[in-house]
C-alpha cells in the first residue's frame, strides 16, 4: 500500500519549486493533494497543471498502488477533470481501459468496478459493459455482491451520459444518488456519481434540479468542480 494512502495534504505554493515537487511526490505515494498557488509574475513557472499531476503521479506507470487503487485513482481523476471542463485525454483513457480489461477482468470490488464501468463507458464498450453488469447481477442474486443491482443500474446511467443522452442519464442516476453508500468508499466516490448527475442536469437545462442537488449536499462537503455550475446558482 502507498505510504500516504488515506492521507490528505494541503500544499501552499504547490505550483513551483519545492512545493511543486512535494505535491507530485505526495500524490505519487497515494495521498490526496490540494494545491494553492499565487502567481507572483511572469518570471515564475506556470502553476502545476492537472495533466502534470496525472502523468507524473497518477498514471499507471507512476502509481505505486495495487490494481484496484490504480484503476480507481486514474479513472476518477480523468472523469472528474472532464466534469470540471478540462479536455479529454484519449490516450490516458485508452491506457486505463486496457489496464482494466487485463488486470480486473471480472467484477469483485464495488469501488473498483465503479471505475471500470466509467472506463468502459468512455471507450464505448457497450458489449463489455453489458457483460460485466450481467455478471454483477448474477453475483448479487447469489449473495456474493454486496451492492446488489446498484452498479449494473449505474452503468446504464454513465453510458447514457457518455453518449450525450443527458435526459436518460438523469432518469437513471437521480434515484441512485440517495443510495450511493451501497458501494462504500469515501466522499470522493460518491461525489463522482453526484457530480455526473449534476453535470447531466446542467447539460439538459434542468437548472432547478441542479439547484436541488446542490442544496441537498451535506454541510461541510467539498466544493463542486463542475463546469457550467454558475448557471444554476
CSV table of C-alpha atoms in Angstrom, one decimal:
chain,number,residue,atom,x,y,z
A,1,UNK,CA,0.0,0.0,0.0
A,2,UNK,CA,1.3,3.5,-0.8
A,3,UNK,CA,2.8,5.2,2.3
A,4,UNK,CA,0.3,8.1,2.2
A,5,UNK,CA,-2.9,6.3,1.2
A,6,UNK,CA,-5.8,7.8,3.0
A,7,UNK,CA,-3.9,11.0,3.9
A,8,UNK,CA,-4.8,14.5,2.8
A,9,UNK,CA,-2.2,17.2,2.2
A,10,UNK,CA,-2.8,20.9,1.6
A,11,UNK,CA,0.3,22.4,0.0
A,12,UNK,CA,0.7,26.2,-0.3
A,13,UNK,CA,3.0,27.3,-3.1
A,14,UNK,CA,2.4,24.0,-4.8
A,15,UNK,CA,2.7,25.3,-8.4
A,16,UNK,CA,6.5,25.8,-8.3
A,17,UNK,CA,9.8,24.6,-6.9
A,18,UNK,CA,9.8,22.6,-3.7
A,19,UNK,CA,6.1,22.9,-3.3
A,20,UNK,CA,5.5,21.5,-6.8
A,21,UNK,CA,7.9,18.6,-6.2
A,22,UNK,CA,6.3,17.9,-2.9
A,23,UNK,CA,2.8,17.8,-4.4
A,24,UNK,CA,3.9,15.4,-7.1
A,25,UNK,CA,5.6,13.1,-4.5
A,26,UNK,CA,2.7,13.1,-2.1
A,27,UNK,CA,0.3,12.2,-5.0
A,28,UNK,CA,2.6,9.5,-6.2
A,29,UNK,CA,2.6,8.0,-2.7
A,30,UNK,CA,-1.2,7.8,-2.7
A,31,UNK,CA,-2.1,11.0,-0.9
A,32,UNK,CA,-5.0,13.3,-1.8
A,33,UNK,CA,-3.4,16.7,-2.6
A,34,UNK,CA,-4.9,20.2,-2.6
A,35,UNK,CA,-2.7,22.9,-4.0
A,36,UNK,CA,-2.7,26.6,-3.5
A,37,UNK,CA,-0.5,29.0,-5.6
A,38,UNK,CA,-0.3,32.8,-6.0
A,39,UNK,CA,1.3,33.7,-9.3
A,40,UNK,CA,3.8,36.4,-8.4
A,41,UNK,CA,4.6,37.4,-12.0
A,42,UNK,CA,5.8,36.3,-15.5
A,43,UNK,CA,9.2,35.2,-14.2
A,44,UNK,CA,7.5,32.4,-12.3
A,45,UNK,CA,6.9,29.0,-13.8
A,46,UNK,CA,3.3,28.2,-14.5
A,47,UNK,CA,1.3,26.6,-11.8
A,48,UNK,CA,1.2,22.8,-11.8
A,49,UNK,CA,-1.4,21.5,-14.2
A,50,UNK,CA,-3.9,18.6,-13.9
A,51,UNK,CA,-2.1,17.0,-16.8
A,52,UNK,CA,1.2,17.1,-14.9
A,53,UNK,CA,-0.3,15.7,-11.8
A,54,UNK,CA,-1.8,12.9,-13.7
A,55,UNK,CA,1.1,11.9,-15.8
A,56,UNK,CA,3.7,12.4,-13.1
A,57,UNK,CA,1.9,10.8,-10.2
A,58,UNK,CA,-1.3,9.0,-11.0
A,59,UNK,CA,-0.8,7.4,-14.4
A,60,UNK,CA,-0.4,3.7,-14.4
A,61,UNK,CA,3.4,3.6,-14.8
A,62,UNK,CA,3.8,6.0,-11.9
A,63,UNK,CA,1.2,4.8,-9.4
A,64,UNK,CA,2.6,2.6,-6.7
A,65,UNK,CA,-0.7,1.1,-5.6
A,66,UNK,CA,-2.3,-2.2,-6.5
A,67,UNK,CA,-4.7,-2.8,-9.4
A,68,UNK,CA,-7.8,-1.6,-7.7
A,69,UNK,CA,-6.3,1.6,-6.5
A,70,UNK,CA,-4.6,2.3,-9.8
A,71,UNK,CA,-7.9,1.8,-11.6
A,72,UNK,CA,-9.9,3.9,-9.1
A,73,UNK,CA,-7.5,6.8,-8.9
A,74,UNK,CA,-6.8,7.0,-12.6
A,75,UNK,CA,-10.4,6.8,-13.9
A,76,UNK,CA,-11.8,9.1,-11.2
A,77,UNK,CA,-9.1,11.8,-11.8
A,78,UNK,CA,-9.7,11.7,-15.6
A,79,UNK,CA,-13.5,11.7,-15.3
A,80,UNK,CA,-13.7,14.4,-12.7
A,81,UNK,CA,-11.3,16.7,-14.6
A,82,UNK,CA,-13.6,16.4,-17.6
A,83,UNK,CA,-16.6,17.3,-15.5
A,84,UNK,CA,-14.6,20.4,-14.4
A,85,UNK,CA,-14.2,21.4,-18.0
A,86,UNK,CA,-10.8,20.0,-19.0
A,87,UNK,CA,-10.3,18.4,-22.3
A,88,UNK,CA,-10.3,14.6,-22.7
A,89,UNK,CA,-7.0,12.8,-22.6
A,90,UNK,CA,-7.9,10.0,-25.1
A,91,UNK,CA,-4.5,8.2,-24.7
A,92,UNK,CA,-4.8,8.1,-20.9
A,93,UNK,CA,-8.3,6.7,-21.1
A,94,UNK,CA,-7.2,4.0,-23.6
A,95,UNK,CA,-4.4,3.0,-21.2
A,96,UNK,CA,-6.8,2.9,-18.2
A,97,UNK,CA,-9.4,0.8,-20.2
A,98,UNK,CA,-6.8,-1.6,-21.4
A,99,UNK,CA,-5.5,-2.0,-17.9
A,100,UNK,CA,-9.0,-2.6,-16.6
A,101,UNK,CA,-9.6,-5.4,-19.1
A,102,UNK,CA,-6.3,-7.1,-18.3
A,103,UNK,CA,-5.9,-6.5,-14.5
A,104,UNK,CA,-9.6,-6.5,-13.4
A,105,UNK,CA,-11.4,-8.7,-16.0
A,106,UNK,CA,-14.1,-9.9,-13.5
A,107,UNK,CA,-16.2,-7.9,-11.1
A,108,UNK,CA,-15.4,-8.2,-7.4
A,109,UNK,CA,-14.8,-4.9,-5.6
A,110,UNK,CA,-17.7,-2.4,-5.9
A,111,UNK,CA,-15.3,0.6,-5.8
A,112,UNK,CA,-13.0,-0.8,-8.5
A,113,UNK,CA,-16.0,-1.9,-10.6
A,114,UNK,CA,-17.4,1.6,-10.5
A,115,UNK,CA,-14.3,2.9,-12.2
A,116,UNK,CA,-14.1,0.1,-14.7
A,117,UNK,CA,-17.6,0.9,-15.6
A,118,UNK,CA,-16.6,4.5,-16.2
A,119,UNK,CA,-13.7,3.5,-18.5
A,120,UNK,CA,-15.9,1.1,-20.5
A,121,UNK,CA,-18.5,3.9,-21.0
A,122,UNK,CA,-15.8,6.3,-22.1
A,123,UNK,CA,-14.4,3.8,-24.6
A,124,UNK,CA,-17.9,2.9,-25.9
A,125,UNK,CA,-17.5,-0.7,-24.9
A,126,UNK,CA,-21.2,-1.5,-24.7
A,127,UNK,CA,-20.8,-5.2,-25.0
A,128,UNK,CA,-18.2,-5.3,-22.2
A,129,UNK,CA,-20.3,-3.0,-20.1
A,130,UNK,CA,-23.3,-5.3,-20.6
A,131,UNK,CA,-21.3,-8.4,-19.8
A,132,UNK,CA,-19.9,-7.0,-16.6
A,133,UNK,CA,-23.3,-5.8,-15.5
A,134,UNK,CA,-24.8,-9.2,-16.0
A,135,UNK,CA,-22.0,-10.9,-14.1
A,136,UNK,CA,-22.6,-8.4,-11.2
A,137,UNK,CA,-26.3,-9.1,-11.2
A,138,UNK,CA,-25.6,-12.9,-11.2
A,139,UNK,CA,-23.3,-12.5,-8.2
A,140,UNK,CA,-25.8,-10.3,-6.4
A,141,UNK,CA,-28.5,-12.9,-6.8
A,142,UNK,CA,-26.1,-15.4,-5.2
A,143,UNK,CA,-25.4,-13.1,-2.3
A,144,UNK,CA,-21.8,-12.5,-3.4
A,145,UNK,CA,-22.1,-8.9,-4.4
A,146,UNK,CA,-22.9,-6.5,-1.5
A,147,UNK,CA,-24.1,-3.6,-3.6
A,148,UNK,CA,-26.7,-5.7,-5.4
A,149,UNK,CA,-28.1,-4.2,-8.5
A,150,UNK,CA,-26.8,-0.7,-7.8
A,151,UNK,CA,-23.7,-0.8,-10.1
A,152,UNK,CA,-25.4,-2.6,-13.0
A,153,UNK,CA,-28.0,0.1,-13.0
A,154,UNK,CA,-25.4,2.8,-12.6
A,155,UNK,CA,-23.6,1.6,-15.6
A,156,UNK,CA,-26.6,2.4,-17.8
A,157,UNK,CA,-26.6,6.0,-16.4
A,158,UNK,CA,-22.9,6.5,-17.2
A,159,UNK,CA,-23.3,5.0,-20.7
A,160,UNK,CA,-26.2,7.4,-21.4
A,161,UNK,CA,-24.2,10.4,-20.1
A,162,UNK,CA,-21.2,9.5,-22.3
A,163,UNK,CA,-23.3,9.2,-25.5
A,164,UNK,CA,-24.9,12.6,-24.7
A,165,UNK,CA,-28.3,11.4,-23.7
A,166,UNK,CA,-28.5,13.5,-20.6
A,167,UNK,CA,-32.2,13.1,-20.0
A,168,UNK,CA,-31.8,9.3,-19.9
A,169,UNK,CA,-28.7,9.7,-17.6
A,170,UNK,CA,-30.8,11.8,-15.2
A,171,UNK,CA,-33.6,9.2,-15.2
A,172,UNK,CA,-31.1,6.5,-14.2
A,173,UNK,CA,-28.8,8.4,-11.9
A,174,UNK,CA,-31.3,10.6,-9.9
A,175,UNK,CA,-32.9,7.7,-8.0
A,176,UNK,CA,-29.4,6.3,-7.2
A,177,UNK,CA,-28.0,9.5,-5.8
A,178,UNK,CA,-29.5,8.9,-2.4
A,179,UNK,CA,-28.2,5.3,-2.3
A,180,UNK,CA,-24.5,5.8,-3.1
A,181,UNK,CA,-23.5,4.5,0.3
A,182,UNK,CA,-24.2,1.0,-1.1
A,183,UNK,CA,-20.8,1.0,-2.9
A,184,UNK,CA,-19.0,2.0,0.3
A,185,UNK,CA,-15.9,4.2,-0.2
A,186,UNK,CA,-15.3,7.8,0.7
A,187,UNK,CA,-17.0,11.1,-0.3
A,188,UNK,CA,-14.8,11.1,-3.4
A,189,UNK,CA,-16.5,8.1,-4.9
A,190,UNK,CA,-20.0,9.5,-4.0
A,191,UNK,CA,-19.1,12.9,-5.5
A,192,UNK,CA,-18.1,11.2,-8.8
A,193,UNK,CA,-21.6,10.0,-9.1
A,194,UNK,CA,-23.3,13.1,-7.8
A,195,UNK,CA,-21.2,15.4,-10.0
A,196,UNK,CA,-22.0,13.4,-13.1
A,197,UNK,CA,-25.7,13.7,-12.3
A,198,UNK,CA,-25.3,17.4,-11.7
A,199,UNK,CA,-23.5,17.9,-15.0
A,200,UNK,CA,-26.3,16.0,-16.8
A,201,UNK,CA,-28.8,18.4,-15.3
A,202,UNK,CA,-26.8,21.4,-16.5
A,203,UNK,CA,-26.4,19.9,-20.0
A,204,UNK,CA,-30.2,19.2,-20.1
A,205,UNK,CA,-31.0,22.8,-19.0
A,206,UNK,CA,-32.7,21.5,-15.8
A,207,UNK,CA,-31.4,24.2,-13.6
A,208,UNK,CA,-33.9,23.7,-10.8
A,209,UNK,CA,-32.9,20.0,-10.4
A,210,UNK,CA,-29.2,21.1,-10.3
A,211,UNK,CA,-30.1,23.6,-7.6
A,212,UNK,CA,-31.9,20.9,-5.6
A,213,UNK,CA,-28.8,18.6,-5.8
A,214,UNK,CA,-26.6,21.4,-4.6
A,215,UNK,CA,-28.8,22.3,-1.7
A,216,UNK,CA,-29.0,18.7,-0.6
A,217,UNK,CA,-25.2,18.3,-0.2
A,218,UNK,CA,-24.3,17.7,3.4
A,219,UNK,CA,-22.8,20.6,5.5
A,220,UNK,CA,-19.1,20.8,5.2
A,221,UNK,CA,-19.0,18.9,1.8
A,222,UNK,CA,-16.2,19.9,-0.5
A,223,UNK,CA,-16.5,22.3,-3.4
A,224,UNK,CA,-18.2,21.3,-6.7
A,225,UNK,CA,-15.7,21.5,-9.6
A,226,UNK,CA,-18.3,21.1,-12.4
A,227,UNK,CA,-18.2,23.3,-15.5
A,228,UNK,CA,-21.2,25.5,-16.1
A,229,UNK,CA,-22.3,25.5,-12.4
A,230,UNK,CA,-22.7,29.3,-12.3
A,231,UNK,CA,-25.8,28.9,-14.5
A,232,UNK,CA,-27.6,27.0,-11.7
A,233,UNK,CA,-26.6,29.3,-8.8
